[in-house]
Amino acid sequence: MEYTHLIDTSLNLNAKPLQVFFSDSKQEVQNHIDDFERKRSQKEEVSALEEELNRVSTENQRLTEMLTVMCENYNVLRNQLKDHMSKNNVTIDQKDMNDGSRKRKAESINNNYVNTSIDLGSSSASDEEDSSSKKPKEEHIKTKISRVCVQTEASDTSLIVKDGYQWRKYGQKVTRDNPCPRAYFKCSFAPTCPVKKKVQRSIEDQSILVATYEGEHNHPEPPKQEGSPSTARNVTIKSIPSSTSHNSSGATITLDLTKPKLQEHEVRPNANNKNINSPVLQQFLVEQMATSLTKDPSFRAAIAAAISGKFLPPN
DNA sequence: CGTTTTTGACCGGCGC
DNA sequence: GCGCCGGTCAAAAACG
């Protein structure tokens, strides 16, 4: 950046007292001194700004590097998780077959995972079976699906999960496996937004609302209404103990739904975002990725299993 | 009066 | 092919 235009380079910094001697009046001398002082302070300000700019640029670069490292680590962990789950899927499928319940395919696939927002890819061990069929398997996990469990008050009978977005209810059904009705919502903030949400009370703990999100918002999150009690509340998120899961701790964490939520916003470091270089956004992304990984119960369980499998040889 | 919610009807996938 | 079931539609009702 060019700041020289701000400085009058014609100023003679080597002015000698002799010039003062020839000045017409004391007032003029004082004006010269004031002018000099003003320009010197401007110059200091410019240097300070340049220094600040350099500092911010350095920090920006550092955060970019951190984000890159984080993305790489994320991909490595994701691949490890994918491998681990592809091994475990066999036993889960067998268990599902043994219980004899008539479940739809789509529902039984990811039923045991609280949050499926981590894209595990369509390729898995079962792909070999599908390759034999004539009809190629469609990329059925194109739409991102995630589940969020929200602790509500016992007296709260509504099926409303406030997450910052505007939803329009378009249906309600009582499903076979749960006497509590399931509500169907569409995102009404943008008419073209494909995101849908299903909300149903947990069969095991009816104070817990299970919200299932499908798809990704194609619009920014609507602005919050400041001070609104309906949007500025903390809710408690619980990981629901699964009957087929042996390592569910039932740990309770508190999630402030007034902030952008991880389960809904898939972090896309490579997205074409003009503000991606903003240090604030980059830090936000880093924090979101870190918390996304650590808060995901299935991810923690898989990591724990992977670690224990590493140290404890299988029997 | 426009928007949202309710609710019964309808549709399509899946298992038998 | 039939029935079950989850998901969606759309008209009516409710709401602000």
PDB file of N, CA and C in Angstrom, chain A residues 142-185:
ATOM      1  N   LYS A 142     -26.562 -38.564  -1.069  1.00  0.00           N
ATOM      2  CA  LYS A 142     -26.224 -37.247  -1.604  1.00  0.00           C
ATOM      3  C   LYS A 142     -26.623 -36.176  -0.613  1.00  0.00           C
ATOM      4  N   THR A 143     -27.823 -36.344  -0.057  1.00  0.00           N
ATOM      5  CA  THR A 143     -28.274 -35.348   0.889  1.00  0.00           C
ATOM      6  C   THR A 143     -27.694 -35.655   2.249  1.00  0.00           C
ATOM      7  N   LYS A 144     -27.222 -34.610   2.886  1.00  0.00           N
ATOM      8  CA  LYS A 144     -26.596 -34.788   4.193  1.00  0.00           C
ATOM      9  C   LYS A 144     -27.686 -35.016   5.232  1.00  0.00           C
ATOM     10  N   ILE A 145     -27.524 -36.018   6.053  1.00  0.00           N
ATOM     11  CA  ILE A 145     -28.485 -36.320   7.094  1.00  0.00           C
ATOM     12  C   ILE A 145     -27.792 -36.230   8.437  1.00  0.00           C
ATOM     13  N   SER A 146     -28.402 -35.517   9.328  1.00  0.00           N
ATOM     14  CA  SER A 146     -27.822 -35.444  10.664  1.00  0.00           C
ATOM     15  C   SER A 146     -28.938 -35.494  11.693  1.00  0.00           C
ATOM     16  N   ARG A 147     -28.596 -36.009  12.839  1.00  0.00           N
ATOM     17  CA  ARG A 147     -29.580 -36.098  13.915  1.00  0.00           C
ATOM     18  C   ARG A 147     -29.118 -35.314  15.123  1.00  0.00           C
ATOM     19  N   VAL A 148     -30.051 -34.593  15.705  1.00  0.00           N
ATOM     20  CA  VAL A 148     -29.747 -33.789  16.876  1.00  0.00           C
ATOM     21  C   VAL A 148     -30.758 -34.130  17.953  1.00  0.00           C
ATOM     22  N   CYS A 149     -30.267 -34.394  19.135  1.00  0.00           N
ATOM     23  CA  CYS A 149     -31.153 -34.707  20.248  1.00  0.00           C
ATOM     24  C   CYS A 149     -31.228 -33.504  21.180  1.00  0.00           C
ATOM     25  N   VAL A 150     -32.414 -33.071  21.475  1.00  0.00           N
ATOM     26  CA  VAL A 150     -32.597 -31.868  22.271  1.00  0.00           C
ATOM     27  C   VAL A 150     -33.374 -32.204  23.529  1.00  0.00           C
ATOM     28  N   GLN A 151     -32.783 -31.872  24.656  1.00  0.00           N
ATOM     29  CA  GLN A 151     -33.463 -32.072  25.939  1.00  0.00           C
ATOM     30  C   GLN A 151     -34.455 -30.939  26.137  1.00  0.00           C
ATOM     31  N   THR A 152     -35.700 -31.286  26.414  1.00  0.00           N
ATOM     32  CA  THR A 152     -36.712 -30.259  26.663  1.00  0.00           C
ATOM     33  C   THR A 152     -37.300 -30.464  28.041  1.00  0.00           C
ATOM     34  N   GLU A 153     -38.073 -29.469  28.457  1.00  0.00           N
ATOM     35  CA  GLU A 153     -38.752 -29.618  29.740  1.00  0.00           C
ATOM     36  C   GLU A 153     -39.875 -30.645  29.602  1.00  0.00           C
ATOM     37  N   ALA A 154     -40.150 -31.308  30.703  1.00  0.00           N
ATOM     38  CA  ALA A 154     -41.171 -32.360  30.664  1.00  0.00           C
ATOM     39  C   ALA A 154     -42.532 -31.796  30.303  1.00  0.00           C
ATOM     40  N   SER A 155     -42.772 -30.544  30.708  1.00  0.00           N
ATOM     41  CA  SER A 155     -44.078 -29.938  30.439  1.00  0.00           C
ATOM     42  C   SER A 155     -44.209 -29.464  28.999  1.00  0.00           C
ATOM     43  N   ASP A 156     -43.100 -29.389  28.325  1.00  0.00           N
ATOM     44  CA  ASP A 156     -43.111 -28.905  26.946  1.00  0.00           C
ATOM     45  C   ASP A 156     -43.544 -30.033  26.008  1.00  0.00           C
ATOM     46  N   THR A 157     -44.762 -29.916  25.514  1.00  0.00           N
ATOM     47  CA  THR A 157     -45.294 -30.995  24.666  1.00  0.00           C
ATOM     48  C   THR A 157     -45.159 -30.690  23.182  1.00  0.00           C
ATOM     49  N   SER A 158     -44.648 -29.508  22.858  1.00  0.00           N
ATOM     50  CA  SER A 158     -44.544 -29.152  21.448  1.00  0.00           C
ATOM     51  C   SER A 158     -43.371 -29.881  20.799  1.00  0.00           C
ATOM     52  N   LEU A 159     -43.460 -30.010  19.506  1.00  0.00           N
ATOM     53  CA  LEU A 159     -42.379 -30.663  18.751  1.00  0.00           C
ATOM     54  C   LEU A 159     -41.563 -29.590  18.051  1.00  0.00           C
ATOM     55  N   ILE A 160     -41.183 -28.590  18.791  1.00  0.00           N
ATOM     56  CA  ILE A 160     -40.462 -27.470  18.194  1.00  0.00           C
ATOM     57  C   ILE A 160     -39.027 -27.471  18.682  1.00  0.00           C
ATOM     58  N   VAL A 161     -38.118 -27.531  17.730  1.00  0.00           N
ATOM     59  CA  VAL A 161     -36.693 -27.428  18.031  1.00  0.00           C
ATOM     60  C   VAL A 161     -36.202 -26.121  17.443  1.00  0.00           C
ATOM     61  N   LYS A 162     -35.909 -25.177  18.287  1.00  0.00           N
ATOM     62  CA  LYS A 162     -35.468 -23.866  17.807  1.00  0.00           C
ATOM     63  C   LYS A 162     -33.979 -23.920  17.491  1.00  0.00           C
ATOM     64  N   ASP A 163     -33.673 -23.742  16.234  1.00  0.00           N
ATOM     65  CA  ASP A 163     -32.279 -23.849  15.809  1.00  0.00           C
ATOM     66  C   ASP A 163     -31.841 -22.653  14.991  1.00  0.00           C
ATOM     67  N   GLY A 164     -32.626 -21.607  14.995  1.00  0.00           N
ATOM     68  CA  GLY A 164     -32.242 -20.404  14.276  1.00  0.00           C
ATOM     69  C   GLY A 164     -32.840 -20.285  12.888  1.00  0.00           C
ATOM     70  N   TYR A 165     -33.342 -21.360  12.375  1.00  0.00           N
ATOM     71  CA  TYR A 165     -33.934 -21.337  11.035  1.00  0.00           C
ATOM     72  C   TYR A 165     -35.457 -21.271  11.150  1.00  0.00           C
ATOM     73  N   GLN A 166     -36.077 -20.882  10.042  1.00  0.00           N
ATOM     74  CA  GLN A 166     -37.531 -20.837  10.000  1.00  0.00           C
ATOM     75  C   GLN A 166     -38.051 -22.117   9.362  1.00  0.00           C
ATOM     76  N   TRP A 167     -39.001 -22.758  10.008  1.00  0.00           N
ATOM     77  CA  TRP A 167     -39.517 -24.029   9.514  1.00  0.00           C
ATOM     78  C   TRP A 167     -41.022 -23.952   9.344  1.00  0.00           C
ATOM     79  N   ARG A 168     -41.520 -24.637   8.342  1.00  0.00           N
ATOM     80  CA  ARG A 168     -42.961 -24.742   8.127  1.00  0.00           C
ATOM     81  C   ARG A 168     -43.351 -26.207   8.256  1.00  0.00           C
ATOM     82  N   LYS A 169     -44.267 -26.439   9.152  1.00  0.00           N
ATOM     83  CA  LYS A 169     -44.698 -27.815   9.368  1.00  0.00           C
ATOM     84  C   LYS A 169     -45.627 -28.239   8.230  1.00  0.00           C
ATOM     85  N   TYR A 170     -45.365 -29.373   7.657  1.00  0.00           N
ATOM     86  CA  TYR A 170     -46.211 -29.810   6.546  1.00  0.00           C
ATOM     87  C   TYR A 170     -46.820 -31.182   6.788  1.00  0.00           C
ATOM     88  N   GLY A 171     -46.574 -31.741   7.908  1.00  0.00           N
ATOM     89  CA  GLY A 171     -47.199 -33.021   8.164  1.00  0.00           C
ATOM     90  C   GLY A 171     -46.884 -33.551   9.546  1.00  0.00           C
ATOM     91  N   GLN A 172     -47.679 -34.477   9.979  1.00  0.00           N
ATOM     92  CA  GLN A 172     -47.438 -35.141  11.263  1.00  0.00           C
ATOM     93  C   GLN A 172     -47.961 -36.559  11.178  1.00  0.00           C
ATOM     94  N   LYS A 173     -47.192 -37.480  11.674  1.00  0.00           N
ATOM     95  CA  LYS A 173     -47.557 -38.884  11.587  1.00  0.00           C
ATOM     96  C   LYS A 173     -47.224 -39.595  12.889  1.00  0.00           C
ATOM     97  N   VAL A 174     -48.010 -40.574  13.202  1.00  0.00           N
ATOM     98  CA  VAL A 174     -47.646 -41.487  14.291  1.00  0.00           C
ATOM     99  C   VAL A 174     -46.997 -42.699  13.653  1.00  0.00           C
ATOM    100  N   THR A 175     -45.771 -42.922  14.000  1.00  0.00           N
ATOM    101  CA  THR A 175     -45.049 -44.042  13.400  1.00  0.00           C
ATOM    102  C   THR A 175     -45.231 -45.301  14.232  1.00  0.00           C
ATOM    103  N   ARG A 176     -44.859 -46.381  13.610  1.00  0.00           N
ATOM    104  CA  ARG A 176     -45.128 -47.675  14.217  1.00  0.00           C
ATOM    105  C   ARG A 176     -44.240 -47.948  15.439  1.00  0.00           C
ATOM    106  N   ASP A 177     -43.003 -47.504  15.347  1.00  0.00           N
ATOM    107  CA  ASP A 177     -42.059 -47.846  16.405  1.00  0.00           C
ATOM    108  C   ASP A 177     -42.064 -46.858  17.562  1.00  0.00           C
ATOM    109  N   ASN A 178     -42.893 -45.829  17.459  1.00  0.00           N
ATOM    110  CA  ASN A 178     -42.886 -44.819  18.502  1.00  0.00           C
ATOM    111  C   ASN A 178     -44.289 -44.232  18.621  1.00  0.00           C
ATOM    112  N   PRO A 179     -44.903 -44.319  19.791  1.00  0.00           N
ATOM    113  CA  PRO A 179     -46.268 -43.789  19.946  1.00  0.00           C
ATOM    114  C   PRO A 179     -46.332 -42.270  19.848  1.00  0.00           C
ATOM    115  N   CYS A 180     -45.202 -41.615  20.036  1.00  0.00           N
ATOM    116  CA  CYS A 180     -45.190 -40.162  19.922  1.00  0.00           C
ATOM    117  C   CYS A 180     -45.215 -39.772  18.441  1.00  0.00           C
ATOM    118  N   PRO A 181     -46.024 -38.776  18.094  1.00  0.00           N
ATOM    119  CA  PRO A 181     -46.109 -38.385  16.684  1.00  0.00           C
ATOM    120  C   PRO A 181     -44.816 -37.769  16.191  1.00  0.00           C
ATOM    121  N   ARG A 182     -44.584 -37.952  14.911  1.00  0.00           N
ATOM    122  CA  ARG A 182     -43.417 -37.363  14.261  1.00  0.00           C
ATOM    123  C   ARG A 182     -43.875 -36.193  13.409  1.00  0.00           C
ATOM    124  N   ALA A 183     -43.224 -35.055  13.585  1.00  0.00           N
ATOM    125  CA  ALA A 183     -43.599 -33.861  12.821  1.00  0.00           C
ATOM    126  C   ALA A 183     -42.609 -33.647  11.683  1.00  0.00           C
ATOM    127  N   TYR A 184     -43.127 -33.207  10.554  1.00  0.00           N
ATOM    128  CA  TYR A 184     -42.301 -32.973   9.365  1.00  0.00           C
ATOM    129  C   TYR A 184     -42.257 -31.475   9.088  1.00  0.00           C
ATOM    130  N   PHE A 185     -41.063 -30.973   8.911  1.00  0.00           N
ATOM    131  CA  PHE A 185     -40.879 -29.546   8.661  1.00  0.00           C
ATOM    132  C   PHE A 185     -40.055 -29.327   7.391  1.00  0.00           C
TER     133      PHE A 185
END
